[in-house]
Coordinates of C-alpha atoms in Angstrom, one line a residue:
Chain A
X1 CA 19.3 11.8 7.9
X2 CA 22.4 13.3 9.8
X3 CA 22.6 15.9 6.6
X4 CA 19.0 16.6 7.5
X5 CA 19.1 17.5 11.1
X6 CA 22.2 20.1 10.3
X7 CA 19.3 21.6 7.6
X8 CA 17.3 21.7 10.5
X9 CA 19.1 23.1 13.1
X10 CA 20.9 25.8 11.0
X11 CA 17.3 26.4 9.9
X12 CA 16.3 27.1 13.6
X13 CA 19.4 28.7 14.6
X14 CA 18.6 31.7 11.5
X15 CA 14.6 31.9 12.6
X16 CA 16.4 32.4 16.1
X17 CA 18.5 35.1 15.0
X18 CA 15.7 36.8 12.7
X19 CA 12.9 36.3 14.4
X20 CA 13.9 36.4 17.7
X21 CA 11.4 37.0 20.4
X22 CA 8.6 36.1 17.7
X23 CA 10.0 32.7 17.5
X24 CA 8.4 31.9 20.6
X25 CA 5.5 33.1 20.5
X26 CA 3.0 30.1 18.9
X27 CA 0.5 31.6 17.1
X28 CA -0.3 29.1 14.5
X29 CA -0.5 24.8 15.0
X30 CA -1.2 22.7 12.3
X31 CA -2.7 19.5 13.5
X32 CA -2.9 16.2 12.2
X33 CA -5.3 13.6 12.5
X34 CA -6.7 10.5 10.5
X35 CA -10.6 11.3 10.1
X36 CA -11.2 7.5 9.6
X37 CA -12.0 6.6 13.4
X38 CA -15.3 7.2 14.8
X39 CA -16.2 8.5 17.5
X40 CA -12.8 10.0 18.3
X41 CA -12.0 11.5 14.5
X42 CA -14.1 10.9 11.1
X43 CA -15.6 12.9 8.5
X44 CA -19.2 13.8 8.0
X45 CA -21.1 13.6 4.9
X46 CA -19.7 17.1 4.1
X47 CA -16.4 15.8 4.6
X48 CA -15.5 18.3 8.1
X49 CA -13.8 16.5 10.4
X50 CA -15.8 15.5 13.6
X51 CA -15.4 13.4 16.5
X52 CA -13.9 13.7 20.3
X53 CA -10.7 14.5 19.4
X54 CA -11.0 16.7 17.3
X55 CA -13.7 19.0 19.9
X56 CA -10.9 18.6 22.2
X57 CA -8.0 20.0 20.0
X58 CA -10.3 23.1 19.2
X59 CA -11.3 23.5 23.2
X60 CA -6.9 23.1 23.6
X61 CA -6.4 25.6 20.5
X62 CA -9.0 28.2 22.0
X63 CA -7.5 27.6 25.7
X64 CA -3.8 27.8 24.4
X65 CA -4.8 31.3 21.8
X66 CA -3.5 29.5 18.9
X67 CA -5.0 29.4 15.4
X68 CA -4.8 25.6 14.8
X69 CA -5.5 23.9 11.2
X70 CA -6.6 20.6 10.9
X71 CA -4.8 18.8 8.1
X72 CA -6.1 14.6 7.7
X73 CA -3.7 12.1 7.1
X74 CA -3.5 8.7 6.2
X75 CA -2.5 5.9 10.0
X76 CA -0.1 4.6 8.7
X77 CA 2.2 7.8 7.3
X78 CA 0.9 9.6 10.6
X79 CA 4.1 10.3 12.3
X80 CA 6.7 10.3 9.4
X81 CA 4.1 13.1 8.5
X82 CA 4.4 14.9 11.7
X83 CA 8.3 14.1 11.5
X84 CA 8.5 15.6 8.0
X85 CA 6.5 19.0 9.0
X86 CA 3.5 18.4 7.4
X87 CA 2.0 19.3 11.2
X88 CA 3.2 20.4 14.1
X89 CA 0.4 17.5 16.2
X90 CA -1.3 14.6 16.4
X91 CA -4.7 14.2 17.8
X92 CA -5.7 11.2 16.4
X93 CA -6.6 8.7 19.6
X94 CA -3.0 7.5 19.7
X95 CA -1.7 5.5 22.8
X96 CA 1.3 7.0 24.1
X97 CA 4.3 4.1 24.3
X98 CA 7.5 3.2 24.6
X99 CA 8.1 2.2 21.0
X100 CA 6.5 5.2 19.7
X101 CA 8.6 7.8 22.4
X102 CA 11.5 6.4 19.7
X103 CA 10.7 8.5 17.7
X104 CA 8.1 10.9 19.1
X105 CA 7.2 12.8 22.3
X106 CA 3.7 13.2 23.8
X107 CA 1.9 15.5 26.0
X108 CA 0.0 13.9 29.2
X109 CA -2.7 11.9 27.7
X110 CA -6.1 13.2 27.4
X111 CA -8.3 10.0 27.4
X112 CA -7.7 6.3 28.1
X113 CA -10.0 3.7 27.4
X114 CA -9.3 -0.3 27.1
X115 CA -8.9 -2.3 23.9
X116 CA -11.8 -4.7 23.2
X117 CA -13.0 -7.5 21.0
X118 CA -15.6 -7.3 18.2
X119 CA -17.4 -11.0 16.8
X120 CA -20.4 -11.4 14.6
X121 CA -23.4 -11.8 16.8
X122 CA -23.5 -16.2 16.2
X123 CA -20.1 -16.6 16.7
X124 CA -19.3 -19.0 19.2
X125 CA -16.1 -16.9 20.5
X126 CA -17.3 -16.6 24.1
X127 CA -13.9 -15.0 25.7
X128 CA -11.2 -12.7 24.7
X129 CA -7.7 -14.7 25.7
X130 CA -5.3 -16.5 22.7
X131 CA -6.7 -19.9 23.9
X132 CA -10.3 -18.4 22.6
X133 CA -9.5 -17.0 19.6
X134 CA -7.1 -19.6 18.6
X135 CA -7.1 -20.8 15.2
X136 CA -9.5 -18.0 14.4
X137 CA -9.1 -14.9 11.2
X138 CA -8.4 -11.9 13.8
X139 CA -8.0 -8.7 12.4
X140 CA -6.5 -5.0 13.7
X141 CA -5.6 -2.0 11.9
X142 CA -2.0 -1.7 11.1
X143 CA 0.4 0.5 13.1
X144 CA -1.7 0.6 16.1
X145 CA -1.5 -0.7 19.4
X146 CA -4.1 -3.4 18.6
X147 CA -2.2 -4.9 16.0
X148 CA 0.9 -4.9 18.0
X149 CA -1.0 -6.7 21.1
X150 CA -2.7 -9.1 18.5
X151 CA 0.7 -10.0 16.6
X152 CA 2.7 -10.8 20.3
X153 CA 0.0 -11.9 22.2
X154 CA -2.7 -13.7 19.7
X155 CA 0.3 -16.0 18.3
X156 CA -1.8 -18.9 17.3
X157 CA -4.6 -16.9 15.6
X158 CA -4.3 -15.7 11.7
X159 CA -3.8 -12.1 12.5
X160 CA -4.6 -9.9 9.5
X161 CA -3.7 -6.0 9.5
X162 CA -5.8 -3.4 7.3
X163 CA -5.2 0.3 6.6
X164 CA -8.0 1.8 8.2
X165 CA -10.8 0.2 10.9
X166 CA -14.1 0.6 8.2
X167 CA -12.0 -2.3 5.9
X168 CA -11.8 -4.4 8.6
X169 CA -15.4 -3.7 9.7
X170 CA -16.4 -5.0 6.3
X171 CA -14.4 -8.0 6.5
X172 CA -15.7 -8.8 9.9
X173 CA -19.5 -8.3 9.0
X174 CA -18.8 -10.7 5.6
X175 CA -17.4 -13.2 7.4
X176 CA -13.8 -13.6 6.4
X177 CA -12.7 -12.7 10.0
X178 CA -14.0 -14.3 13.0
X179 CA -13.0 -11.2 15.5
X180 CA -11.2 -8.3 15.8
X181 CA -9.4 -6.2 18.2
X182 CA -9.7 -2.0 18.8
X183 CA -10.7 0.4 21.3
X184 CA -14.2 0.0 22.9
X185 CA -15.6 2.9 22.6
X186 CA -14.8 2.3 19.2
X187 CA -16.3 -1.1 18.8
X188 CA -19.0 -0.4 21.0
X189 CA -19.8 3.1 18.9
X190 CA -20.1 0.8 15.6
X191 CA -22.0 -2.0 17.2
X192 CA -24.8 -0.3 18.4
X193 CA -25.2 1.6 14.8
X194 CA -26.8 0.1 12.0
X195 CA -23.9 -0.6 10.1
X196 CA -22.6 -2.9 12.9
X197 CA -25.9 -4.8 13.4
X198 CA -23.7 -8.0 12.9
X199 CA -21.6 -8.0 15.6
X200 CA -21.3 -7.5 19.1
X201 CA -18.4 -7.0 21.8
X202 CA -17.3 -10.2 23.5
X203 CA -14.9 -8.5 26.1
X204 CA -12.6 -5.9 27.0
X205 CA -8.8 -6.3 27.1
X206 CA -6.6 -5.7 30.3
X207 CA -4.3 -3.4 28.6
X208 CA -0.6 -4.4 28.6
X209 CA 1.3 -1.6 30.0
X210 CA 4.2 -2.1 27.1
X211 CA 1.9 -2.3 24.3
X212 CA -0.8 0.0 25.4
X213 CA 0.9 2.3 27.0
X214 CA -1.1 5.0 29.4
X215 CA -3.6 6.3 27.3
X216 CA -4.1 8.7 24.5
X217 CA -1.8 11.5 23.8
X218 CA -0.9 14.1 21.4
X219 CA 2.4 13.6 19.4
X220 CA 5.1 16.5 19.0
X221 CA 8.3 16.3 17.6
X222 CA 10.6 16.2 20.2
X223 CA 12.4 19.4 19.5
X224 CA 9.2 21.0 20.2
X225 CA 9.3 21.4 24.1
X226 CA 7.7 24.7 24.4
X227 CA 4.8 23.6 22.2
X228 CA 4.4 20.4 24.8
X229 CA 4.4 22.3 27.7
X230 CA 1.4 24.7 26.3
X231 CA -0.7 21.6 25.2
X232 CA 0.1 19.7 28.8
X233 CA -1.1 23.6 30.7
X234 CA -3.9 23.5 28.3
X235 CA -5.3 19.9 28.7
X236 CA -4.6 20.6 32.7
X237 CA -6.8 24.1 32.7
X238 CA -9.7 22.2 30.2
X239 CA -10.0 19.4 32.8
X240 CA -10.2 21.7 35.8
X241 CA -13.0 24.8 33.6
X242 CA -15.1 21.7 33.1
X243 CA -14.5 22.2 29.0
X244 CA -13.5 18.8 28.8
X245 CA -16.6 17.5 30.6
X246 CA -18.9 19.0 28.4
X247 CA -17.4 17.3 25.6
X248 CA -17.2 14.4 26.7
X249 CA -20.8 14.6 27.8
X250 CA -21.8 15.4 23.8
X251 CA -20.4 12.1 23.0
X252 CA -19.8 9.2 25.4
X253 CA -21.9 8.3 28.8
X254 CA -19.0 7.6 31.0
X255 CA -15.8 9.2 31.8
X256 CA -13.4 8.4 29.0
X257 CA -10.9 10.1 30.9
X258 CA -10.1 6.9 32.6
X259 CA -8.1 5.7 35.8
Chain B
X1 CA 36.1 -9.7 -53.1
X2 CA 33.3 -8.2 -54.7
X3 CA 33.6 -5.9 -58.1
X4 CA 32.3 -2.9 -56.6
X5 CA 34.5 -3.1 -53.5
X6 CA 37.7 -3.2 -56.7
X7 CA 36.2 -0.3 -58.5
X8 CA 35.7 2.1 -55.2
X9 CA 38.6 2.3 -53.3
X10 CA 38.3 2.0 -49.3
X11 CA 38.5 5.7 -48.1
X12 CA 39.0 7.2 -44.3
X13 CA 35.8 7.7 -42.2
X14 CA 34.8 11.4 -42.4
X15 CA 36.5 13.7 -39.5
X16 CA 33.9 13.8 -36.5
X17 CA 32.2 17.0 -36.8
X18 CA 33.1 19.2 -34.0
X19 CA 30.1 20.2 -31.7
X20 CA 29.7 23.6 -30.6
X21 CA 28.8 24.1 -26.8
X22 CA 25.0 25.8 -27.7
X23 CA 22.9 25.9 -25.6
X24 CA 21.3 22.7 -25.8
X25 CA 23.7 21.3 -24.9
X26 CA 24.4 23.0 -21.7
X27 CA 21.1 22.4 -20.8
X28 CA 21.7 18.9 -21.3
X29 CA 24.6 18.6 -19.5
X30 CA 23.4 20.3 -16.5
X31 CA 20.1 18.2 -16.2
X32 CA 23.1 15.3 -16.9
X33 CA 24.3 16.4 -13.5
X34 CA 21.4 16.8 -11.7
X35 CA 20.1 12.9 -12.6
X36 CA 23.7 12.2 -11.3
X37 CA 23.3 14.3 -8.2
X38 CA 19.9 12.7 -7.4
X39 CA 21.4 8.8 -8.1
X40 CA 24.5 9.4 -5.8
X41 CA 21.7 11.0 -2.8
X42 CA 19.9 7.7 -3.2
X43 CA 23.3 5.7 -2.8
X44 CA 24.3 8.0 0.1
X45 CA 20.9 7.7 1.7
X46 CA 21.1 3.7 1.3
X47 CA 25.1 3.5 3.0
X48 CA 24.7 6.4 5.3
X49 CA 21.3 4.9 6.6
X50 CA 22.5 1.5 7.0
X51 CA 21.0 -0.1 10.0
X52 CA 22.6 -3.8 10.3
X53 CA 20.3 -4.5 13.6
X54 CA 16.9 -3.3 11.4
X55 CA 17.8 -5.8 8.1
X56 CA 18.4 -9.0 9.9
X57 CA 15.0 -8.2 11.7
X58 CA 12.7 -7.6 8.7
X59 CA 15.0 -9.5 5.5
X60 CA 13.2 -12.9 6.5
X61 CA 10.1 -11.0 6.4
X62 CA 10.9 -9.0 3.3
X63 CA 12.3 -12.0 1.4
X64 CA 9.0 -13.9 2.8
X65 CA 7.2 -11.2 0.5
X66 CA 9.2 -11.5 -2.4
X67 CA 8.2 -15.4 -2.6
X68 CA 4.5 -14.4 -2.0
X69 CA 5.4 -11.6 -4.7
X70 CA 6.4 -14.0 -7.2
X71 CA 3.7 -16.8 -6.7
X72 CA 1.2 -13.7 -6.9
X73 CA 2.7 -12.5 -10.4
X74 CA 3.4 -16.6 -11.6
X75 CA -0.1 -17.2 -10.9
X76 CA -1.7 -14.4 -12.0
X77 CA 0.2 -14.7 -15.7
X78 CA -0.2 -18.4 -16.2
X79 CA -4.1 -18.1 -15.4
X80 CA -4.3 -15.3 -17.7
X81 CA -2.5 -16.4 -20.4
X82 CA -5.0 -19.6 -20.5
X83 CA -7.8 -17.0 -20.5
X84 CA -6.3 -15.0 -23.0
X85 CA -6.4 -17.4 -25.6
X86 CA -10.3 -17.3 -26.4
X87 CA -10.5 -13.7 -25.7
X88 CA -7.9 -12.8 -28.4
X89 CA -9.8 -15.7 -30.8
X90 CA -13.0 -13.6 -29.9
X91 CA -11.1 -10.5 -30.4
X92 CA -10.1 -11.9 -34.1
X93 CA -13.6 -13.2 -34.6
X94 CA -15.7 -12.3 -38.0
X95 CA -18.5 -13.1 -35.9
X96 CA -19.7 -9.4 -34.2
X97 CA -21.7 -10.7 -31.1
X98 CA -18.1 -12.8 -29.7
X99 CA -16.2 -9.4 -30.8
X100 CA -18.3 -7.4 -29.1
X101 CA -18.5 -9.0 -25.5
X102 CA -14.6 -9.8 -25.7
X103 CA -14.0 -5.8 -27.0
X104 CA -16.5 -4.9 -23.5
X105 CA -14.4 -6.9 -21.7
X106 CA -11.2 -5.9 -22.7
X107 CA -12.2 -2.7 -23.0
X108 CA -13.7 -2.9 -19.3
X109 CA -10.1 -3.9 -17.7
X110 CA -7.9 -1.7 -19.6
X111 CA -10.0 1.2 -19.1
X112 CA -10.1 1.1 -15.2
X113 CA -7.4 1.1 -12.6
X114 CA -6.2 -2.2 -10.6
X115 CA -7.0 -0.9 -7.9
X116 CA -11.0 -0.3 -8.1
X117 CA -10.7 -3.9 -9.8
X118 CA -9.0 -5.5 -6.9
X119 CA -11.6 -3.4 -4.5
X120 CA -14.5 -4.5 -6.3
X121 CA -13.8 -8.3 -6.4
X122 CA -12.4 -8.4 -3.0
X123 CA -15.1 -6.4 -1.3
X124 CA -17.5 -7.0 -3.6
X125 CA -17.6 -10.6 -2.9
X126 CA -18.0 -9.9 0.9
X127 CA -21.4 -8.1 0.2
X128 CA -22.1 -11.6 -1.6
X129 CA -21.5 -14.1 1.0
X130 CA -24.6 -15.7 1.0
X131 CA -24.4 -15.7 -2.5
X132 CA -21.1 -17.4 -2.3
X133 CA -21.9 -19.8 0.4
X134 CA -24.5 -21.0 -1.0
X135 CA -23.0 -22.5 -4.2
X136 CA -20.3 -23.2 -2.5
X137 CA -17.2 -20.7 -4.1
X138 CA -16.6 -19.1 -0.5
X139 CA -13.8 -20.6 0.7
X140 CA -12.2 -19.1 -2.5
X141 CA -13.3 -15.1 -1.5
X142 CA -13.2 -15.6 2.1
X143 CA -9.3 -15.8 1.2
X144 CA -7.2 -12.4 -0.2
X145 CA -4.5 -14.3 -1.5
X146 CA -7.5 -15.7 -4.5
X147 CA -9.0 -12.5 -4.8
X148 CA -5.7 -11.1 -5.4
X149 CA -4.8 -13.5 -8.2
X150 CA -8.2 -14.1 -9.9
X151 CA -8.4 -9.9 -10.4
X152 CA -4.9 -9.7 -11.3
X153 CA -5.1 -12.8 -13.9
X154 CA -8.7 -11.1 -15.2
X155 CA -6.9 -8.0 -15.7
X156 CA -3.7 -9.6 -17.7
X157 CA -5.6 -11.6 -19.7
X158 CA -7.2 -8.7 -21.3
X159 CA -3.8 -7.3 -21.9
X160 CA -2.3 -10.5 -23.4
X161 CA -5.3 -10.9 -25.5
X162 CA -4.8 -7.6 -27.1
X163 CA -1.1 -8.6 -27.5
X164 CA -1.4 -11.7 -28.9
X165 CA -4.6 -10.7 -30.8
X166 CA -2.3 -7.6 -32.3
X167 CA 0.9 -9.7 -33.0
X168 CA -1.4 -12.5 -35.3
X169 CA -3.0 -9.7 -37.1
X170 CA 0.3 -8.1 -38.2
X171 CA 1.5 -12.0 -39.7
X172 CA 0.8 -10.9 -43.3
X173 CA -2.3 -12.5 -44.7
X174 CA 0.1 -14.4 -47.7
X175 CA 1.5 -16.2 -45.1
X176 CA -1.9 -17.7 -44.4
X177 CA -2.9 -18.0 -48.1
X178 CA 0.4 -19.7 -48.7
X179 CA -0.5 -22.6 -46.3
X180 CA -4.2 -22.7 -48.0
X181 CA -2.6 -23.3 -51.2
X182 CA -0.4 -26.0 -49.5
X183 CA -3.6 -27.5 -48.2
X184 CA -2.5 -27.3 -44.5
X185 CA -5.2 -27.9 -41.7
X186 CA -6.0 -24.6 -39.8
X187 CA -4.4 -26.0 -36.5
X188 CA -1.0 -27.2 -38.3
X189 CA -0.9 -23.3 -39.6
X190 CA -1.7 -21.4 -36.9
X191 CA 0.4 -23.3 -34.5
X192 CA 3.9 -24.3 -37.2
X193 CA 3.7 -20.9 -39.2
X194 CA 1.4 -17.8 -37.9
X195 CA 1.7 -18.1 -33.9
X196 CA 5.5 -18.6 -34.2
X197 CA 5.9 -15.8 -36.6
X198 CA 3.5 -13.6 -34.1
X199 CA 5.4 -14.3 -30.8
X200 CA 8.4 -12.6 -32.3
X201 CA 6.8 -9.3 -33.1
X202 CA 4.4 -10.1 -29.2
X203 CA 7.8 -11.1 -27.4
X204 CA 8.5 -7.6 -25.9
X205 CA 4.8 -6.5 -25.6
X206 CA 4.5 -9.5 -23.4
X207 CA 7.6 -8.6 -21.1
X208 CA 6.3 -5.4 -20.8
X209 CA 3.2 -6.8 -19.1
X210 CA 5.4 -9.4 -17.1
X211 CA 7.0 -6.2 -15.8
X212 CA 4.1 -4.3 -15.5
X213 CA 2.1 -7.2 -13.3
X214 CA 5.3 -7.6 -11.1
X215 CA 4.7 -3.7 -10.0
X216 CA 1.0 -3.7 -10.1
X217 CA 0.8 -6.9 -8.0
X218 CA 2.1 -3.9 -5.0
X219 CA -1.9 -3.7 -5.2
X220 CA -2.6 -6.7 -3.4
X221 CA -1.2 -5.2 -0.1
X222 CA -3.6 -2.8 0.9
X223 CA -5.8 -5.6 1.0
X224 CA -4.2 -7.9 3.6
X225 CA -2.0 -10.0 1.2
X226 CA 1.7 -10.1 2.5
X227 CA 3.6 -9.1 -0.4
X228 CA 6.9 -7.7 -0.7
X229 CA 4.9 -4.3 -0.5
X230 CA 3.1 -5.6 2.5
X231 CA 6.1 -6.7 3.9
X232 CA 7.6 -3.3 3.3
X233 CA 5.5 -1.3 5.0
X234 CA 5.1 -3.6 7.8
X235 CA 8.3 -2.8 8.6
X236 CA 8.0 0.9 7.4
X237 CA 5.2 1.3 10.1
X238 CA 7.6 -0.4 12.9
X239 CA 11.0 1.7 12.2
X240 CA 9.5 4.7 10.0
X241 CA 13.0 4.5 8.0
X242 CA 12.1 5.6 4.8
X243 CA 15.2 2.8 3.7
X244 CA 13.0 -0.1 3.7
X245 CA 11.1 1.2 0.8
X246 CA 14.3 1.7 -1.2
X247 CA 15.5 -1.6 0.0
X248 CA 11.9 -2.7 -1.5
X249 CA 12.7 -0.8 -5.0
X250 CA 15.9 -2.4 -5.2
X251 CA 14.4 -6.0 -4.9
X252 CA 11.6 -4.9 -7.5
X253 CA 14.6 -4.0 -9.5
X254 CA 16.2 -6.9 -9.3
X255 CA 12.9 -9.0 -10.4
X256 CA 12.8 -6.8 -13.4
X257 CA 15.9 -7.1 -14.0
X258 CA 15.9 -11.0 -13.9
X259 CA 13.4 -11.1 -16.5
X260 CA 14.7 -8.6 -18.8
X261 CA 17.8 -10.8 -19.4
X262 CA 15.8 -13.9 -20.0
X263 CA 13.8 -11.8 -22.3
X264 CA 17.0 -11.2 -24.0
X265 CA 17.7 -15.1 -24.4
X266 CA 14.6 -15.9 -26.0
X267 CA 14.2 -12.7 -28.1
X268 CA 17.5 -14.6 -29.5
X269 CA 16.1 -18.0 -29.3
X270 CA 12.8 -17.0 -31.9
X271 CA 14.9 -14.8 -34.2
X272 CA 17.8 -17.2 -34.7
X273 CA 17.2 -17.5 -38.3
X274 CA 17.0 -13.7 -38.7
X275 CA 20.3 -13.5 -37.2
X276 CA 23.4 -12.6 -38.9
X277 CA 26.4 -15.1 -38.6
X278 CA 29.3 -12.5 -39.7

């Protein structure tokens, strides 16, 4: 790894040199995201990415006057991806915390919205604490926040982790789990479609500050500091030019901007 | 001392021909090099990557996977070994309607990846659950863990049935008509002079599957099973150090290894009276 970041940095230090002035200027962002995650990021029938998210990181790219890609990745690879320089971002819904500012930095977030519980409509989970849902199948998807908060929190419930949310939709709607935790916006946007006829939300989560974190942000390597302070400018002047509002408008009834 | 050994006398070995540097063989040495380049990056990645503080967190995890690994694989190869038996009979069958449902179904599981099998039973069952309930075989789909081994065990047994249907067709048909003439019961000669015969020549056809289950059984992490590749990138999604997946190769290694040296043993065991005693 050491090796690597010498690579790296001698690599910068010669586009310095050559490109000089250039170097600065951003014209191009490559942006990842996960395309599994309705409303915030999925792929239509004609596989183009749609969703909040991704409206918001065009009306960032048009605001900043960069050309900006979209390339989809797979949750869990997400940020060894970004790490690698696969992409420059992620705008993918993911909660800025401590663990992941390890290994990542993040611009101001851009929406923040609780974590919630999903049962099948007879269950007879009436709450959303560990005494509820003890004993009980819960499941998350893995790397997430959810499945962080259901592995320290949910200790006496059989906590299973999938790769994306629509596997553990399925196993929720046949039965082999009794609840599961994720955003609600996401919950509530499958319950009230067809394909989530089965279940419904028992209750929201009080977010826990270390797990949760403050909200959703955009990952950036860390080296990138100019590129962070464009996107924090950018989400700043969509906010205030009322951009933001009229996306939010096409796809949620309430301010996800949150608190 | 035999005659011809008094008749010829011993000569020298012939000099070792000297080989000429072509180009061939610079080609070979350099690409020599390169594997030896890419081994000693590994090793260096492994000892200059060495995080003492990340192993002791995840080894009782990881180790955790390798005994969930191994009852997966066990499991999966005992079951199908039972099942292979009447699928390679049918396979070996005169009688065309057996061969032709046990040729579908070998054909079906050796045609099509593990993966889509593993999908299939493992969703497919949860779009059966009223199905399932009703007569009562739930409890078995509802867990991954079963799905896992009854796809895995389905998929071997067609494998072993080719193998063991292979190695019995290649005992050479005297060796049947021999034990006819000696007026042996079918059972005595399949079981005292054909299968033991055919395991010799299905010995390392079958370890090849062992080691080909042991690698395949990765499968059963993406849905929910704990393996040692579940393990792996559990921890790969906590620390995104890309050495808990060598760690992981090392320990797949190791299983291999394990089983290619008992391999060895009884590929010495059933050829003991083929064996030279010089």
């Amino acid at each position: 790894m050491r090796m690597l970041k010498t690579v790296a940095l001698a690599a910068t230090v010669l586009a310095t040199l050559v490109g000089g002035a250039v170097a600065q200027d951003i014209t191009k962002v490559r942006i990842g995201t996960e395309g599994a995650y309705p409303p915030f990021n999925f792929q239509d029938a004609n596989g183009e990415l749609k969703g909040f998210d991704v409206d918001i990181a065009k009306a960032l790219c048009a605001e900043m006057k960069v050309e900006c890609e979209f390339v989809v990745q797979d949750w869990d690879g997400i940020i060894p991806a970004l790490l690698a320089g696969k992409f420059d971002a992620i705008i993918a819904s993911m909660s800025i915390n401590e663990e992941r500012k390890k290994s990542v930095a993040f611009t101001n977030k851009y929406y923040n919205t609780p974590p919630a519980v999903a049962v099948p409509k007879d269950s007879p989970v009436t709450g959303i604490t560990a005494e509820d849902l003890k004993d009980l199948a819960v499941g998350a998807q893995s790397s997430t926040t959810h499945s962080t908060y259901a592995e320290q929190y949910l200790t006496q419930s059989d906590v299973k982790l999938y790769p994306t949310a629509d596997e553990y939709k399925l196993d929720l709607e046949n039965g082999r789990l009794d609840a599961v935790v994720d955003d609600v916006v996401v919950l509530s946007d499958w319950v009230e479609s067809e394909a989530g006829a089965c279940c419904k939300i028992v209750g929201t989560i009080t977010p826990v500050q270390e797990i949760h974190g403050e909200g959703a942000g955009i990952a950036l390597r860390k080296e990138d500091t100019a590129l962070q302070e464009k996107f924090n400018a950018a989400i700043e002047a969509i906010r205030q030019n009322g951009t933001y509002e009229t996306i939010n408008k096409q796809y949620f009834d309430f301010d996800v901007y949150g608190g | 001392m035999t005659a011809a050994a008094a008749f010829i006398p011993a000569s020298p070995p012939p000099a070792a021909a000297r080989r000429r540097l072509g180009g061939a063989r610079i080609a070979g040495l350099g690409i020599l090099a390169l594997w030896t380049l890419l081994g000693v990056a590994i090793l260096w990645l492994l000892v200059a990557g060495y995080d003492g503080e990340m192993i002791a967190r995840y080894l009782p995890r990881i180790l955790d996977g390798v005994l969930t690994t191994l009852q997966l694989v066990g499991l999966s190869l005992v079951i199908g070994a039972a099942l292979s038996i009447p699928v390679a009979a049918g396979r070996l069958s005169a009688n065309p309607a057996i061969g032709a449902v046990t040729f579908a179904y070998s054909y079906f599981f050796r045609g099509t990846p593990l993966l889509a099998q593993t999908f299939l039973v493992y969703y497919g069952a949860g779009q059966f659950v009223g199905f399932f309930r009703e007569i009562g075989l739930w409890w078995f789909f509802r867990d991954a863990f079963n799905c896992a081994v009854l796809t895995f065990a389905l998929n071997t047994a067609a494998y072993q049935a080719e193998i063991l249907a292979g190695a019995i067709r290649s005992v050479p048909r005297g060796q049947w008509q021999a034990a006819q003439s000696l007026a042996l019961p079918r059972g005595v000669t399949l079981a005292r002079i054909i299968v033991p015969q055919a395991l010799i020549t299905a010995l390392r056809p079958y370890g090849n599957e062992v080691v080909l289950m042991i690698k395949g059984s990765a499968i059963a992490s993406i849905i929910t099973v704990l393996d040692l590749m579940g393990q792996t990138r559990y921890a790969f999604s906590k620390t995104y150090d890309l050495q808990v997946y060598l760690w992981a190769a090392i320990l797949y290694l190791a299983m291999v290894e394990i089983l290619r040296r008992v391999w060895d043993v009884l590929e010495r065991r059933l050829t003991r009276h083929l064996q030279r005693t010089d």
